[in-house]
XYZ file of C-alpha atoms in Angstrom:
310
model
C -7.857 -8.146 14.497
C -11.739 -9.246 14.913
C -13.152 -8.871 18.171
C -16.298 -10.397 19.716
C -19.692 -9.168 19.733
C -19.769 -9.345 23.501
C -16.795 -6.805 24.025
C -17.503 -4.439 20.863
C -21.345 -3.596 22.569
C -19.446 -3.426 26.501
C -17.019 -0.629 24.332
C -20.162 1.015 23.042
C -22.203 1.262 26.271
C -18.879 2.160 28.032
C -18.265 5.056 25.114
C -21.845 5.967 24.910
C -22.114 6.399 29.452
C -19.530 8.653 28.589
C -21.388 11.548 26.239
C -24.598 10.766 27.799
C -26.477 8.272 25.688
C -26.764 5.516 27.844
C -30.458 3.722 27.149
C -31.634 0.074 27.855
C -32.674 0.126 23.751
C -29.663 0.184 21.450
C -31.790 1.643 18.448
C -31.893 5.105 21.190
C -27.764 4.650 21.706
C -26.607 4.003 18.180
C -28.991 7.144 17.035
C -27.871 9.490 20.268
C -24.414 8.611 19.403
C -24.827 9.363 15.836
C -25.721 12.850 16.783
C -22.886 13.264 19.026
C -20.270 15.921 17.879
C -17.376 14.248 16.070
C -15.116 16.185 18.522
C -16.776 14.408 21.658
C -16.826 11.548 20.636
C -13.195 11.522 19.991
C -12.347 12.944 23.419
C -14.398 10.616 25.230
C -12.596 7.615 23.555
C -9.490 9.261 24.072
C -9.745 9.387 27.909
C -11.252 5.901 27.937
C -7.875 4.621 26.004
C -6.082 6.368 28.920
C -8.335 4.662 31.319
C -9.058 1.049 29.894
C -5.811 0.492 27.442
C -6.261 -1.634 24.776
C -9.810 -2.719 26.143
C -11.318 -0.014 24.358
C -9.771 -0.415 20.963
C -11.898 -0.826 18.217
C -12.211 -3.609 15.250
C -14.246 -5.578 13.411
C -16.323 -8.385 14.800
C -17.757 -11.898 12.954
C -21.117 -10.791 11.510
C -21.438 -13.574 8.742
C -22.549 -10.313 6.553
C -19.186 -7.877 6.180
C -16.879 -10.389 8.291
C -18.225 -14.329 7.497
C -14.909 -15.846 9.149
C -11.533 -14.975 11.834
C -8.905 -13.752 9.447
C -7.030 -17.032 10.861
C -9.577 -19.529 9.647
C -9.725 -17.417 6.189
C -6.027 -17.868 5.253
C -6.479 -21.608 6.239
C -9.048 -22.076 3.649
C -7.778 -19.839 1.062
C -10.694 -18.472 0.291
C -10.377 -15.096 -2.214
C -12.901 -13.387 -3.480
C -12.512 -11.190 -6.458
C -12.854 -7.765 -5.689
C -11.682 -4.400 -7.032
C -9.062 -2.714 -5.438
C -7.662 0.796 -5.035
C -3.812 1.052 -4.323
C -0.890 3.247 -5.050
C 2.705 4.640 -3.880
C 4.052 7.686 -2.346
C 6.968 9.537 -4.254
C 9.692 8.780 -1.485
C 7.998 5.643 -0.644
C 10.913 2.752 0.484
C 11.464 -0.976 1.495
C 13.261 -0.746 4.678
C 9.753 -0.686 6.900
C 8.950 -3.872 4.174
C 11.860 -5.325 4.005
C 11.626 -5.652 7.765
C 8.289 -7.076 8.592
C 9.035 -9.720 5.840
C 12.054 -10.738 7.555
C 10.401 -10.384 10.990
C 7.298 -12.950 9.133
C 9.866 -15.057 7.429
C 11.664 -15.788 10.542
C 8.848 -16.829 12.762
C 7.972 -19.275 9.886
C 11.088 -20.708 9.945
C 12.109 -19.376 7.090
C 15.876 -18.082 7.792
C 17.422 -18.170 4.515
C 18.616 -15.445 2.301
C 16.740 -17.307 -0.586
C 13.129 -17.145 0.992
C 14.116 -13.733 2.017
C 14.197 -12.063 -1.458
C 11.470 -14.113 -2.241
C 8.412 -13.080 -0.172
C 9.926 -9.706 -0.801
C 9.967 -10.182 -4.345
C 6.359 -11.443 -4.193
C 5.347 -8.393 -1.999
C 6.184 -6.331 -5.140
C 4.320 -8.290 -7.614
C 7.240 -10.433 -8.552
C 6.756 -13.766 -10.878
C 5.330 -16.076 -7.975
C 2.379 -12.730 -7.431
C -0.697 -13.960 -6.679
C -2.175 -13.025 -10.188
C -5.706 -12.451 -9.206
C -4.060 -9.000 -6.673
C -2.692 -7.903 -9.565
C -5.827 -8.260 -11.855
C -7.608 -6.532 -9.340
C -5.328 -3.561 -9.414
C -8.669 -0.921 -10.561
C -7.648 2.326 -9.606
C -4.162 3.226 -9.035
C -2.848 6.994 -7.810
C 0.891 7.977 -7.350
C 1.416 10.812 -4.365
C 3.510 13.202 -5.740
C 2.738 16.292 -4.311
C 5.383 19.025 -2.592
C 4.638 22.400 -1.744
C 7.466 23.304 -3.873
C 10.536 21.736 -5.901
C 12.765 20.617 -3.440
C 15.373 18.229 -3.387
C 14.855 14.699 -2.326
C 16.948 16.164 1.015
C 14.442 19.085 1.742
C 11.590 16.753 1.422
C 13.285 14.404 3.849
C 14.200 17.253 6.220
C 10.195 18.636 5.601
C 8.599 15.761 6.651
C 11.149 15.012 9.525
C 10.023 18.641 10.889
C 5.948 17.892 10.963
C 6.860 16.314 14.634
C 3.942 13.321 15.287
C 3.648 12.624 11.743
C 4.892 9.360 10.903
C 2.823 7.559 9.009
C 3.006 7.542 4.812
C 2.115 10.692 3.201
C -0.698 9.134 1.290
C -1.885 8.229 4.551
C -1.696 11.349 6.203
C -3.727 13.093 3.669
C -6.190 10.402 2.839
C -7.661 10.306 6.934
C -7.591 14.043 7.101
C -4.208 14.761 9.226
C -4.175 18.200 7.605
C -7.005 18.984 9.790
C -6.214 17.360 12.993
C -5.997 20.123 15.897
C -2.191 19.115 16.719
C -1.188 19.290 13.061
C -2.986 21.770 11.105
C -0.729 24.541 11.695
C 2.073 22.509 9.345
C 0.317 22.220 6.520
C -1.227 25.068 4.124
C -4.693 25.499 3.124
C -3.721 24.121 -0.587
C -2.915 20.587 1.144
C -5.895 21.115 3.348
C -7.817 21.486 -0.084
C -6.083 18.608 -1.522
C -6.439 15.967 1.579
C -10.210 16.831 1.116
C -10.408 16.093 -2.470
C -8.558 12.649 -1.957
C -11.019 11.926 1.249
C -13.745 12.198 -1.316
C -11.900 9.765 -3.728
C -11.489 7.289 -1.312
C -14.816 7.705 0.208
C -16.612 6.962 -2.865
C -14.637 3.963 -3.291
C -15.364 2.742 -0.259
C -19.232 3.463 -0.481
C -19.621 2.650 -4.288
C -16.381 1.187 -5.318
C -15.909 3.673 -8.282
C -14.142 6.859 -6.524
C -15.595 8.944 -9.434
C -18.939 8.447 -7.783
C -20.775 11.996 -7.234
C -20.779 11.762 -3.823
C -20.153 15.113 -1.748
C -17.495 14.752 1.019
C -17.270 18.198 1.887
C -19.331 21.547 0.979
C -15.525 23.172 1.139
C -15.575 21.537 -2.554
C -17.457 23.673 -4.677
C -17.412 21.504 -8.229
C -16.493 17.877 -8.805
C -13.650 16.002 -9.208
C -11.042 15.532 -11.954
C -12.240 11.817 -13.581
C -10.144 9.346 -12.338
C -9.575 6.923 -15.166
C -9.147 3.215 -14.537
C -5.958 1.187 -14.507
C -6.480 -1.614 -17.244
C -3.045 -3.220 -17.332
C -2.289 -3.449 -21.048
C -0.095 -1.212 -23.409
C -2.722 1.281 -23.345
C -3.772 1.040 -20.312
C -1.611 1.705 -16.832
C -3.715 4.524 -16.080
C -3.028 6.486 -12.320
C -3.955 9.623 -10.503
C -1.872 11.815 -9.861
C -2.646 12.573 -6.256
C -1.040 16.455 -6.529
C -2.709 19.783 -6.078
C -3.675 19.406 -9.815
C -4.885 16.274 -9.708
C -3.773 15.291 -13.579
C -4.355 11.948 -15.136
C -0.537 9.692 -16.164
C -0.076 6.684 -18.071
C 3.271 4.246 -17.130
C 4.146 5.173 -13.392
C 8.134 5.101 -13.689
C 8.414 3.279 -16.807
C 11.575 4.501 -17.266
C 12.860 3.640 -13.976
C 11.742 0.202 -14.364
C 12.836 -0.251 -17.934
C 15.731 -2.553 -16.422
C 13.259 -4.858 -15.475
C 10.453 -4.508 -17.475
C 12.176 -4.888 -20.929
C 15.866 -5.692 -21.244
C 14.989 -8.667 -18.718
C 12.089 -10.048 -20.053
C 13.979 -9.936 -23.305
C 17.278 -11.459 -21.837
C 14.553 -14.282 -19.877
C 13.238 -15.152 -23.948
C 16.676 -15.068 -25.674
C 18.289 -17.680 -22.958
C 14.938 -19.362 -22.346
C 15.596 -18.809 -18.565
C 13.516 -21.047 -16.194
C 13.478 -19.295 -12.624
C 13.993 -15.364 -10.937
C 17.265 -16.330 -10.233
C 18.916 -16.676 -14.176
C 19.269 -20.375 -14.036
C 19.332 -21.527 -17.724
C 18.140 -24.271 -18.968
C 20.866 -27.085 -20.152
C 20.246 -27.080 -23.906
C 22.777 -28.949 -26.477
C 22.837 -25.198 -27.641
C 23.983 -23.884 -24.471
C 26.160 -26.765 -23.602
C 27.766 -25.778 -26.530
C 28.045 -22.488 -25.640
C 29.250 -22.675 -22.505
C 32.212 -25.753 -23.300
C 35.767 -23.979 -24.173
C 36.930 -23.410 -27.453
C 39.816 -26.478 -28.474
C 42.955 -24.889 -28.192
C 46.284 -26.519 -29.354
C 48.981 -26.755 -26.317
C 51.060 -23.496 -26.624
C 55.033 -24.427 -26.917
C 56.957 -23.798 -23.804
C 59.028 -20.359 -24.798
C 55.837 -19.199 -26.203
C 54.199 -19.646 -22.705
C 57.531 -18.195 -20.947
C 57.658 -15.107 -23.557
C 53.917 -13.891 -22.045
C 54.663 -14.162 -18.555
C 57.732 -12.286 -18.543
């Protein structure tokens, strides 16, 4: 959600009153509050949230540099621009959250139907009607799969549930530095404080460079550089991912077997009945008419047809 320029500077003279860097010249605020101790900072926002509510939260604004239009007016026009992108999964990731929202979205489109339904979810997965240019600009792709030992799905379930506070995606947790927070460093070990740091630095570098194997220091608590991180390229070669564990090793074909079903036998059942939609309707051929019409049977004689039913 953009914001305007008027109420992002009131947040910044309220925030910077607050650690003493009030000044009449902005250059003197933005550079006092870029000295500021992280920790400071964060308090003094914190008790303005608990004084102002939502007044103080943050977001972009319309800069016509970064942000050119309202995210409203963006989708109206349709305007993409091709850009990479760096995306992935968590290991226990699930659809109920998705599933969800979509319904929620489909509904206050007026979109009620079971049909639409499995639709937009479909397309939220990168089904047939995917917006092809999201899926071209799939760059770098990583696959969370790290446990601090080899538990069952149920222990990971009952592992997470215990990290009270924490309920956000794993990937997310680790990739904005959780590990270190003051409330919930105590539940992780210094091996997933070491590995949250190495994926900060990953994403960092995307986000300043867009390559994350930029050599770009995060952290001085990283004493040599980072595995390579190879990109995706979406051929039979290709379908390169990181492995976002405490080894950090390179994969090709994220769950290929798992999605063999779909992948294979259906694209090959799709060419051998020259199917037409997602939802195996087949074309009407004279081959298939001829398929599908009964085989001419002669009329069975009455005792016959009494003899079987007994």
């Amino acid at each position: 959600m953009v914001i305007s320029e008027k109420r992002a500077k009131e947040q910044v003279r309220f925030l910077a009153a607050e650690v003493g860097c009030s000044s009449p010249n902005n250059n003197d605020v933005l550079t006092c509050l870029q000295g500021t101790d992280a920790g400071a900072l964060n308090a003094a926002q914190t008790k303005l949230l608990a004084q102002r509510g939502p007044f103080q939260t943050w977001g972009p604004i319309v800069d016509n540099l970064y942000v050119k239009e309202t995210p409203s007016r963006m989708l109206q026009h349709k305007k993409v621009q091709k850009i990479d992108l760096l995306t992935g999964s968590s290991e226990q990731d699930g659809l109920i959250s998705r599933a969800k929202a979509i319904k929620r979205f489909e509904e206050t489109q007026g979109r009620v139907d079971k049909t639409a339904f499995y639709q937009a979810l479909q397309n939220s997965l990168g089904g047939d009607e995917a917006n092809s240019q999201i899926q071209d600009a799939a760059v770098w792709f990583y696959s969370l799969e790290h446990s601090s030992d080899d538990y069952t799905g149920f222990s990971k379930a009952l592992e997470k549930a215990t990290r009270s506070g924490l309920d956000l995606p794993e990937d997310v947790v680790y990739a904005f530095g959780l590990p270190f927070h003051t409330n919930y460093k105590s539940q992780f070990s210094s091996e997933e404080q070491i590995l949250s740091l190495k994926i900060m630095q990953y994403v960092s570098n995307f986000v300043k460079t867009g390559n994350p194997n930029f050599p770009y220091k995060f952290s001085r608590r990283i004493s040599k550089e980072l595995p390579a991180w190879p990109m995706y390229l979406a051929h039979s070669n290709g379908t390169n991912y990181k492995e976002f564990s405490l080894s950090l090793t390179n994969n090709q074909g994220l769950k290929n077997s798992e999605c063999s079903f779909w992948n294979d036998y259906i694209q090959r059942l799709k060419e051998s009945t020259r199917l037409q939609s997602p939802f195996l309707q087949t074309e009407k051929t004279p081959e298939s008419k001829l398929m599908a019409s009964p085989a001419p049977t002669s009329p069975k004689q009455e005792k016959e047809g009494y003899n079987r039913r007994k």
